[in-house]
Short mmCIF file of C-alpha atoms in Angstrom, two decimals:
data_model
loop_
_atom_site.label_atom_id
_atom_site.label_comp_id
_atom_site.label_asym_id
_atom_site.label_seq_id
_atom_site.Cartn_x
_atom_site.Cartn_y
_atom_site.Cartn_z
CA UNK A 129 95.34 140.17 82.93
CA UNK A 130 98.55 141.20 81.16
CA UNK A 131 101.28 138.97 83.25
CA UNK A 132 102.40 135.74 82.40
CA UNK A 133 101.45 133.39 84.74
CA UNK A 134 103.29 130.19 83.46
CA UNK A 135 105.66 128.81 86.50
CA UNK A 136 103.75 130.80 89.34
CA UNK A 137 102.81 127.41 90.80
CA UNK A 138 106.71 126.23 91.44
CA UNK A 139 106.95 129.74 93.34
CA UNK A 140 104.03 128.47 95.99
CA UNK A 141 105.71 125.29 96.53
CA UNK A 142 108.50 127.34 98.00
CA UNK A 143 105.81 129.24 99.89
CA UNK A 144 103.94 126.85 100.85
CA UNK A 145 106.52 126.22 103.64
CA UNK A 146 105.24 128.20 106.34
CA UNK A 147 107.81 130.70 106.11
CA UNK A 148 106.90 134.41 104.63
CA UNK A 149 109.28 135.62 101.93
CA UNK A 150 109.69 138.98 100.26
CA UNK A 151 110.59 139.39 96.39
CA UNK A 152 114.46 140.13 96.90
CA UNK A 153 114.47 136.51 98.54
CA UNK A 154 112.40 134.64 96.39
CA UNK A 155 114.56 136.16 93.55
CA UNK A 156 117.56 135.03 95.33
CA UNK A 157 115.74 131.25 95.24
CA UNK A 158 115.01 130.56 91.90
CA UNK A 159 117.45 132.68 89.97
CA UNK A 160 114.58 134.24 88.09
CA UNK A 161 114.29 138.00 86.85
CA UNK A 162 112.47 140.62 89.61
CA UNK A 163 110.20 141.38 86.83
CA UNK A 164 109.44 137.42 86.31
CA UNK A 165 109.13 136.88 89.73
CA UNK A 166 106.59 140.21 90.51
CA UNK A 167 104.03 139.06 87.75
CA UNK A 168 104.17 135.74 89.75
CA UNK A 169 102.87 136.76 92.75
CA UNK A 170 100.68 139.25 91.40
CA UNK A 171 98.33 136.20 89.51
CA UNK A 172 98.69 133.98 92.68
CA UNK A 173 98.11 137.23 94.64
CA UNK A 174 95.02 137.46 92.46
CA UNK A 175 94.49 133.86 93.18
CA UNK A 176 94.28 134.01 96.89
CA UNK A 177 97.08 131.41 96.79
CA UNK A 178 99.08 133.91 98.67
CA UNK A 179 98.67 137.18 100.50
CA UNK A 180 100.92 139.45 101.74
CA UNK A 181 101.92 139.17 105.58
CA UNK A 182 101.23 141.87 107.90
CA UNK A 183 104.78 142.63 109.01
CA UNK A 184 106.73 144.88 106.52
CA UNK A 185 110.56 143.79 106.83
CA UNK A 186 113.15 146.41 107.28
CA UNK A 187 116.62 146.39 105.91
CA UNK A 188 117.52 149.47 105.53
CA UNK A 189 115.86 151.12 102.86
CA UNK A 190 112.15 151.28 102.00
CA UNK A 191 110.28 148.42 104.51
CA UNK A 192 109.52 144.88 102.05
CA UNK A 193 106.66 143.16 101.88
CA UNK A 194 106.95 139.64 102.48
CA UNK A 195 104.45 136.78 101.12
CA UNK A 196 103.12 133.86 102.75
CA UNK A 197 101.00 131.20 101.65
CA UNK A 198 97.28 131.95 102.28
CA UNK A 199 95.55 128.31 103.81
CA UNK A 200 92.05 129.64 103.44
CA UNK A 201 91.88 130.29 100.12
CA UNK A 202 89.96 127.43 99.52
CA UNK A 203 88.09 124.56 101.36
CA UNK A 204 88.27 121.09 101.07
CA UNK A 205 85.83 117.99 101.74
CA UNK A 206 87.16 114.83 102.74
CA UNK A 207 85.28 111.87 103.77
CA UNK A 208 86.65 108.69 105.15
CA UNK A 209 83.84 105.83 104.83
CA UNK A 210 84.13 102.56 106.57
CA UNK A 211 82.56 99.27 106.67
CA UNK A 212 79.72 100.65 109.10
CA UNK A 213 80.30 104.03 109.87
CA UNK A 214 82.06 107.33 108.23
CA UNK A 215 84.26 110.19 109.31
CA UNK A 216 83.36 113.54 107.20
CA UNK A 217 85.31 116.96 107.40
CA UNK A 218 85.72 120.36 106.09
CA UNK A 219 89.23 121.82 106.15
CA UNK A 220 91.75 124.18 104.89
CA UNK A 221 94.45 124.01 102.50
CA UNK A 222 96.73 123.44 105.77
CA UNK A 223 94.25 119.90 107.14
CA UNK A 224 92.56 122.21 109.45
CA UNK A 225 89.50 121.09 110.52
CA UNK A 226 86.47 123.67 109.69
CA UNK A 227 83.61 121.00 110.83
CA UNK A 228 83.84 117.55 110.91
CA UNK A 229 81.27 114.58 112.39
CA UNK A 230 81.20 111.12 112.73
CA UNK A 231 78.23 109.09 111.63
CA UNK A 232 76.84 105.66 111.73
CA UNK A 233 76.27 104.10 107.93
CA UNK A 234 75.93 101.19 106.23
CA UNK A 235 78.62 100.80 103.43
CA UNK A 236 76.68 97.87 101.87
CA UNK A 237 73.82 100.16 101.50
CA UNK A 238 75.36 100.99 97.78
CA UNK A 239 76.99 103.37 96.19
CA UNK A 240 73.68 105.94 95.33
CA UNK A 241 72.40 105.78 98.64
CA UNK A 242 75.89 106.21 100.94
CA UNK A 243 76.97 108.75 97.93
CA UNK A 244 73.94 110.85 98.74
CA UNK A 245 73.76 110.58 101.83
CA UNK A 246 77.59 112.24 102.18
CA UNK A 247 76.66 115.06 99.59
CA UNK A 248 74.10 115.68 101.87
CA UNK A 249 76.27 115.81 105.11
CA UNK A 250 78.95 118.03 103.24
CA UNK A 251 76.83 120.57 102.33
CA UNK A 252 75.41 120.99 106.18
CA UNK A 253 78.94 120.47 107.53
CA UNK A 254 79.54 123.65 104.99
CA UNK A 255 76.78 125.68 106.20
CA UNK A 256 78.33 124.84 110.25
CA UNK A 257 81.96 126.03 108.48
CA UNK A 258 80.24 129.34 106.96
CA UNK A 259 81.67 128.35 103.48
CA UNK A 260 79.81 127.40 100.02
CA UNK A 261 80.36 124.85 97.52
CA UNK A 262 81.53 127.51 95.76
CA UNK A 263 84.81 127.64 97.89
CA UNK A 264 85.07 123.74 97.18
CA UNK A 265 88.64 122.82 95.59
CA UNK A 266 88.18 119.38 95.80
CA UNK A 267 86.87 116.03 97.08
CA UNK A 268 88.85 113.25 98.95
CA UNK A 269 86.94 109.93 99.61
CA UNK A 270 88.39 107.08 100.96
CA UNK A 271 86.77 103.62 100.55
CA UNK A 272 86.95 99.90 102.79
CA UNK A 273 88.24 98.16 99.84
CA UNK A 274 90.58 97.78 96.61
CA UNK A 275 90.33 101.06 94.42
CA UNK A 276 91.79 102.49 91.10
CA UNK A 277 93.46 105.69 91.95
CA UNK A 278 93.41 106.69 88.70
CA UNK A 279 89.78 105.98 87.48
CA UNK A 280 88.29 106.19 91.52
CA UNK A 281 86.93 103.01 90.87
CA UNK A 282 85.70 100.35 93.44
CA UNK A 283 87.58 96.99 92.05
CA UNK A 284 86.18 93.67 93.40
CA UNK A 285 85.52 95.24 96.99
CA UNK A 286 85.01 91.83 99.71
CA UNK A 287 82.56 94.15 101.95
CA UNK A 288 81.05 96.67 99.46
CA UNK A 289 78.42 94.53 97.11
CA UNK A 290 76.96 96.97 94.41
CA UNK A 291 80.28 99.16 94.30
CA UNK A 292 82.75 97.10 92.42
CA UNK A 293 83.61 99.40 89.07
CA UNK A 294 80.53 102.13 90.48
CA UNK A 295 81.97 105.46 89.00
CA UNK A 296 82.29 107.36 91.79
CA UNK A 297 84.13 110.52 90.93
CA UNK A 298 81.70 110.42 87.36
CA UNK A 299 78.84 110.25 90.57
CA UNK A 300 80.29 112.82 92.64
CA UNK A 301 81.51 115.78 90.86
CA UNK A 302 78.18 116.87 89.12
CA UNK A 303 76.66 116.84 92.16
CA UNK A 304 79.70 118.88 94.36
CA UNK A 305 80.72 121.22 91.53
CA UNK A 306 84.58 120.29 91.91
CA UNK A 307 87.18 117.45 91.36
CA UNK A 308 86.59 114.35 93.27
CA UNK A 309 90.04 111.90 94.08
CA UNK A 310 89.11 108.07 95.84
CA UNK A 311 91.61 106.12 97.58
CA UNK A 312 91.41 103.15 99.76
CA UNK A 313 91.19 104.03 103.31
CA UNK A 314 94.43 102.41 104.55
CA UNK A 315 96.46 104.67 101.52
CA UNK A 316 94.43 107.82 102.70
CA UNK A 317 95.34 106.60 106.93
CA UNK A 318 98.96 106.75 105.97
CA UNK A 319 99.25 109.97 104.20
CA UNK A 320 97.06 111.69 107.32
CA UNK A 321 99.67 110.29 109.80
CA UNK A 322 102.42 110.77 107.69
CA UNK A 323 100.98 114.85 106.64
CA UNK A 324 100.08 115.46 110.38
CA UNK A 325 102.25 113.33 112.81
CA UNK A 326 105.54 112.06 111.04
CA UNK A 327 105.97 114.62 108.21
CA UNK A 328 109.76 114.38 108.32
CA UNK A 329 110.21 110.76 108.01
CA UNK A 330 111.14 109.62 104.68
CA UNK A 331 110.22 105.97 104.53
CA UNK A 332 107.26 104.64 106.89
CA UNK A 333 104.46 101.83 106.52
CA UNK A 334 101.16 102.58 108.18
CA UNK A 335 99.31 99.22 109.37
CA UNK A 336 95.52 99.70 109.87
CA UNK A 337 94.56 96.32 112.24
CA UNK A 338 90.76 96.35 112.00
CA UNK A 339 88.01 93.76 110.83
CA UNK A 340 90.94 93.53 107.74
CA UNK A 341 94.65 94.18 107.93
CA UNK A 342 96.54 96.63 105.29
CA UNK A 343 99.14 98.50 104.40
CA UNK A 344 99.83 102.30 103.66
CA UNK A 345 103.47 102.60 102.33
CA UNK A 346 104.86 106.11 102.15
CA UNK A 347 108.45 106.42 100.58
CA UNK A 348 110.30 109.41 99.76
CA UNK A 349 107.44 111.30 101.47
CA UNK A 350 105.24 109.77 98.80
CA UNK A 351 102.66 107.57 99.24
CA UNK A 352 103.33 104.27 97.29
CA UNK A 353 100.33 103.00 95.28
CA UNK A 354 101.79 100.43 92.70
CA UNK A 355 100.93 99.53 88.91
CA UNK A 356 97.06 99.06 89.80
CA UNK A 357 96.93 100.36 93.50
CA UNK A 358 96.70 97.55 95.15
CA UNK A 359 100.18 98.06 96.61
CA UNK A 360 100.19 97.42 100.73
CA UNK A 361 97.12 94.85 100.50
CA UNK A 362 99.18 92.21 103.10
CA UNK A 363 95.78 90.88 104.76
CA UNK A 364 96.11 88.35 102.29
CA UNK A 365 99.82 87.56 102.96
CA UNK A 366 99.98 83.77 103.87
CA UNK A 367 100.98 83.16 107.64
CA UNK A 368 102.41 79.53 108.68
CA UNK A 369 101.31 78.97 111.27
CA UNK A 370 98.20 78.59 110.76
CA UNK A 371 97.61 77.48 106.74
CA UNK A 372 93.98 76.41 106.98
CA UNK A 373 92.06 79.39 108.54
CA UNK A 374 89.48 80.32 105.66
CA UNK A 375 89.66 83.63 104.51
CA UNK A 376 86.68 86.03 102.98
CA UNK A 377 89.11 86.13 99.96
CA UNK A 378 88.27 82.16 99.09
CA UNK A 379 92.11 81.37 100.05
CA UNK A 380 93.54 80.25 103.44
CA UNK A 381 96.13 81.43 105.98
CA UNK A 382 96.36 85.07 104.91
CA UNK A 383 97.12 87.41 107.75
CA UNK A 384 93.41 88.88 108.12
CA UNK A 385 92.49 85.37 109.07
CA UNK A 386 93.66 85.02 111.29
CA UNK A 387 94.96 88.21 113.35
CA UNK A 388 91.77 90.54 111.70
CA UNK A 389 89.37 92.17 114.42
CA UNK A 390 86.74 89.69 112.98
CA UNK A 391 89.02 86.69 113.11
CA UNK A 392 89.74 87.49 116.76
CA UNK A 393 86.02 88.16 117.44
CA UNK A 394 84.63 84.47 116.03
CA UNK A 395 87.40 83.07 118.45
CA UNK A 396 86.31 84.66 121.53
CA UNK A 397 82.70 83.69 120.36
CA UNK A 398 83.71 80.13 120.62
CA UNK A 399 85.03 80.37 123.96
CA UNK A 400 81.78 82.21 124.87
CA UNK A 401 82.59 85.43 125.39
CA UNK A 402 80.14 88.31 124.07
CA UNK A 403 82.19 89.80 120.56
CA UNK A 404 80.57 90.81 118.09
CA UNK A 405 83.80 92.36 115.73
CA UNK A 406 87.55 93.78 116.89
CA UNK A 407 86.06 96.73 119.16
CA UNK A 408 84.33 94.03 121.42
CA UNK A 409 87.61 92.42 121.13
CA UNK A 410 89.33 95.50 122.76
CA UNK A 411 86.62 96.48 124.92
CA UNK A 412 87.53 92.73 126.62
CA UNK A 413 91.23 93.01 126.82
CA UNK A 414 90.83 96.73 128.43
CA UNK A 415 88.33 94.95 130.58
CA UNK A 416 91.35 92.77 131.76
CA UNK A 417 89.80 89.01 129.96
CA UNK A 418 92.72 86.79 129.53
CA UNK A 419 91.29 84.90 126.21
CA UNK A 420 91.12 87.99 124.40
CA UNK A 421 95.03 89.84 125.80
CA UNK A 422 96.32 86.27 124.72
CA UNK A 423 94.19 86.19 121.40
CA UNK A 424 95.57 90.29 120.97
CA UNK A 425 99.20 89.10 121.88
CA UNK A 426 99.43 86.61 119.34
CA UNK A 427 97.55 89.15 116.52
CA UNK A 428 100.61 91.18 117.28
CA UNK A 429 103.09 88.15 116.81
CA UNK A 430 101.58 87.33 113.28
CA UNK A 431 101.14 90.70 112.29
CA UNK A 432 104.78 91.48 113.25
CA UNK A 433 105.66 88.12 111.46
CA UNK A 434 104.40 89.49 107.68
CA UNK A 435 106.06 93.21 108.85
CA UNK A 436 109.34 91.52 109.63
CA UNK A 437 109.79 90.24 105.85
CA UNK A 438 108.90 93.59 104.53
CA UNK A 439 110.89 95.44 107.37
CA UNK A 440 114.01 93.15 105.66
CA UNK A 441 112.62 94.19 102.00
CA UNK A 442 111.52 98.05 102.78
CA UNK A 443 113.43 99.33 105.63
CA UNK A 444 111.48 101.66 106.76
CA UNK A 445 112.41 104.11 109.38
CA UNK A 446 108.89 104.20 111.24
CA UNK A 447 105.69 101.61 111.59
CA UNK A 448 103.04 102.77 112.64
CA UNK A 449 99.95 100.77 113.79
CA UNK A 450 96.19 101.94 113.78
CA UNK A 451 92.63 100.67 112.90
CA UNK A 452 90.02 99.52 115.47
CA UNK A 453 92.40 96.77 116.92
CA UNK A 454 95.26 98.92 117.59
CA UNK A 455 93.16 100.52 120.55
CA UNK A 456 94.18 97.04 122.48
CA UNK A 457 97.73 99.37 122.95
CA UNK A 458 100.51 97.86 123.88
CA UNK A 459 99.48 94.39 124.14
CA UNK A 460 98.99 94.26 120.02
CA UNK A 461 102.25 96.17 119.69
CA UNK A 462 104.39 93.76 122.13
CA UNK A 463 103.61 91.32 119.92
CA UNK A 464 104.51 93.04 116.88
CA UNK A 465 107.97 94.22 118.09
CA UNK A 466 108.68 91.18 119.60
CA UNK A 467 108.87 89.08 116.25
CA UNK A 468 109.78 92.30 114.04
CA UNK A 469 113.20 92.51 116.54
CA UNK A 470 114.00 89.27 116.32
CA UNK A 471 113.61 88.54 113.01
CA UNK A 472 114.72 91.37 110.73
CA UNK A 473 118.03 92.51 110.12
CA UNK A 474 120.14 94.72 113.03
CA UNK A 475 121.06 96.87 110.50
CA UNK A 476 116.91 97.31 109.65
CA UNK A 477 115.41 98.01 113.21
CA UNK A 478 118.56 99.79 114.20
CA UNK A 479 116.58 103.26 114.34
CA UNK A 480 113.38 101.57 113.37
CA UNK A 481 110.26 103.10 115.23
CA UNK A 482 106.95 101.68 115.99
CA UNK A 483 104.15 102.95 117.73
CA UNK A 484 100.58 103.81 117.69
CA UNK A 485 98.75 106.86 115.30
CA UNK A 486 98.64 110.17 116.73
CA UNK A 487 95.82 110.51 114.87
CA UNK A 488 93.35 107.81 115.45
CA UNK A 489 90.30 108.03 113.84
CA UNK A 490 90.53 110.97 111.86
CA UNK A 491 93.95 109.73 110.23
CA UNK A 492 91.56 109.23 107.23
CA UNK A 493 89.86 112.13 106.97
CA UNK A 494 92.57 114.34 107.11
CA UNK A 495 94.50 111.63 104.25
CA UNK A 496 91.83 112.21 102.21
CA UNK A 497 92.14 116.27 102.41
CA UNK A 498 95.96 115.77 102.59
CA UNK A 499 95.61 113.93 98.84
CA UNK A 500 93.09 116.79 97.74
CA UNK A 501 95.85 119.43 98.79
CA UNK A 502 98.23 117.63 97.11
CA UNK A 503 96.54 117.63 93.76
CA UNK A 504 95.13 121.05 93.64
CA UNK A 505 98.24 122.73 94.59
CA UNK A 506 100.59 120.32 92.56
CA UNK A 507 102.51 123.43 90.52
CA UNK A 508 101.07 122.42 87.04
CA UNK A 509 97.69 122.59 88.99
CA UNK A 510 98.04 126.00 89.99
CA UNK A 511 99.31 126.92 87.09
CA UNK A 512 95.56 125.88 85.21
CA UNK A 513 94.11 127.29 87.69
CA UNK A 514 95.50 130.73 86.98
CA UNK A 515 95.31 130.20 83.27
CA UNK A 516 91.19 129.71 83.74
CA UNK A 517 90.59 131.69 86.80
CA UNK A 518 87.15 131.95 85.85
CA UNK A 519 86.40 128.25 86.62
CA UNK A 520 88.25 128.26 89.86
CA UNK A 521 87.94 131.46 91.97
CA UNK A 522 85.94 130.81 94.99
CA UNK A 523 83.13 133.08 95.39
CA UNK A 524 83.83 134.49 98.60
CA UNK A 525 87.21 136.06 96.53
#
């Protein structure tokens, strides 16, 4: 192919908007030459990044043809895995759901067996989608525990023995045929709320409350992973008021200790009520048991506790609060507002938001496409892809 396709990515970003555009306009945009801007649609037209819309615009003289970003020119498989059970899904380059299932599984099982078992849900969830591993892009994963973004590497998980430095993109991509990216699943929670629910809010922490607490921290519309990528990881935050509850970590006091859907669970236990982990938990406060609304309320009041310090610190413009334990409603977030109010700044919860996921449980899976989308279609991504089309036209093109 005789154009130059060097810069054709930072024209889809503009596209990539929603909103169809003809060549006059996009001309108008960036400043560049028709010419430039023509051999820039043709390779992403040749791409399938784009196609052209089915309306011809009028002004005038000969009708235009305007542009839009094309969603379906690839597929992506994202897979958020928990402690005990996984969400899996086939989407779009827009997060929309092709096929997706939940299943029951075991994450201590190891990495080869959980790892196998999801390659071999993802290609039957691509045969229900009528798509190929061909048509792949990429692979999102998100993992219960600490992770190196950049390596995808398990480090020192609490709940996942056998994973802790496993290779799981090295694992993964032989097997898929395409690039594999591996998050934590509270990182990959927050960028599915934030992609889906709250895309226009700038600044916004996402709390998952389930058998551990963490944090998701978007900023700038970016998700927030720190040096190593343990950024958000306030389970282990130290709460007065109660300094000697034993943590899985080998400390005491942190957060998870004592307002985690497992902490709340042994507590109830004791009082002889039938819980088992935080959804028994919730299942008794919707079933109206005072023990567990006062043991939710007062979850709320220590996670609000640790939010009202970073509230102070962050000031973010919305919290929002999901996992397992945030199905208690508003008896978790009454607590949570109540100390978060009270104790940060006016100037901090002035316009400060909190509220449950829109999402619920498929906040993950769609975070873990979101982060795929993200990277393939990252301008100097597209603009490999067009250099070495060979390697990364789908074969339905």
């Amino acid at each position: 192919m005789a154009t130059e396709p060097a810069g054709a990515g930072a024209l889809l970003a503009i596209l990539r908007d929603g909103r169809a555009r003809t060549r006059t306009e996009l001309v108008q945009l960036t400043g560049l030459a028709r010419s430039t801007v023509s051999q820039r649609l043709d390779a992403l037209a040749e791409q399938r990044w784009i196609r052209p819309t089915d309306d011809a615009i009028f002004s005038g003289g000969r009708p235009a043809v305007a542009f839009s970003f094309n969603s379906e020119a690839r597929t992506v498989l994202a897979a958020d895995l928990g402690a005990t059970h996984a969400r899996i899904a086939v989407t779009d380059l827009a997060t929309r759901v092709l096929a997706e299932r939940s299943r029951d599984i075991r994450i201590t099982e190891g990495p080869e067996h959980v790892l196998g078992w999801l390659v071999d849900e993802f290609e039957e969830l691509l045969a229900e989608a009528g798509r190929t591993l061909a048509d792949v892009c990429g692979v999102g994963i998100g993992l219960p525990g600490p992770v190196e973004h950049t390596s995808g590497r398990p480090v020192n998980p609490p709940i996942m023995p056998g994973w802790d430095g496993f290779d799981v993109p090295g694992w993964l991509e032989p097997r898929l045929g395409a690039p594999v990216l591996v998050d934590n699943d509270v990182n990959i929670m927050a960028l599915g709320e934030h992609w889906a629910a709250s895309p226009e809010v700038e600044h916004l922490l996402f709390v998952k409350v389930g058998t551990g607490i963490g944090c998701g921290i978007i900023t700038e519309h970016r998700l927030h992973r720190g040096a190593q990528g343990s950024a958000g990881d306030i389970g282990h935050i130290r709460v007065a008021r109660a300094p000697d509850a034993p943590c899985r970590c080998g400390n005491t006091g942190c957060l998870e200790a004592v307002a985690g859907g497992g902490a709340l669970a042994a507590r109830l236990r004791e009082s002889g009520a039938d819980a088992a982990d935080g959804r028994d938990v919730v299942r008794l406060v919707r079933a109206g048991n005072p023990a567990a609304i006062q043991l939710i309320r007062q979850a709320g009041r220590d996670v609000g506790d640790v939010l009202a310090t970073l509230v102070n610190f962050f000031n973010p413009g919305v919290i929002i609060i999901g996992g397992d334990v945030s199905e208690a409603g508003e008896y978790l977030l009454a607590g949570v507002r109540e100390v978060i109010y009270s104790r940060s700044l006016p100037l901090a919860t002035q316009h400060l938001a909190i509220r449950r996921g829109e999402l619920g449980d498929r906040a993950g899976a769609i975070g873990a496409a979101a982060m795929v989308i993200e990277h393939t279609l990252s301008p100097v991504a597209v603009d490999r892809a067009i250099a070495a089309p060979e390697s990364h036209m789908p074969a339905s093109a």
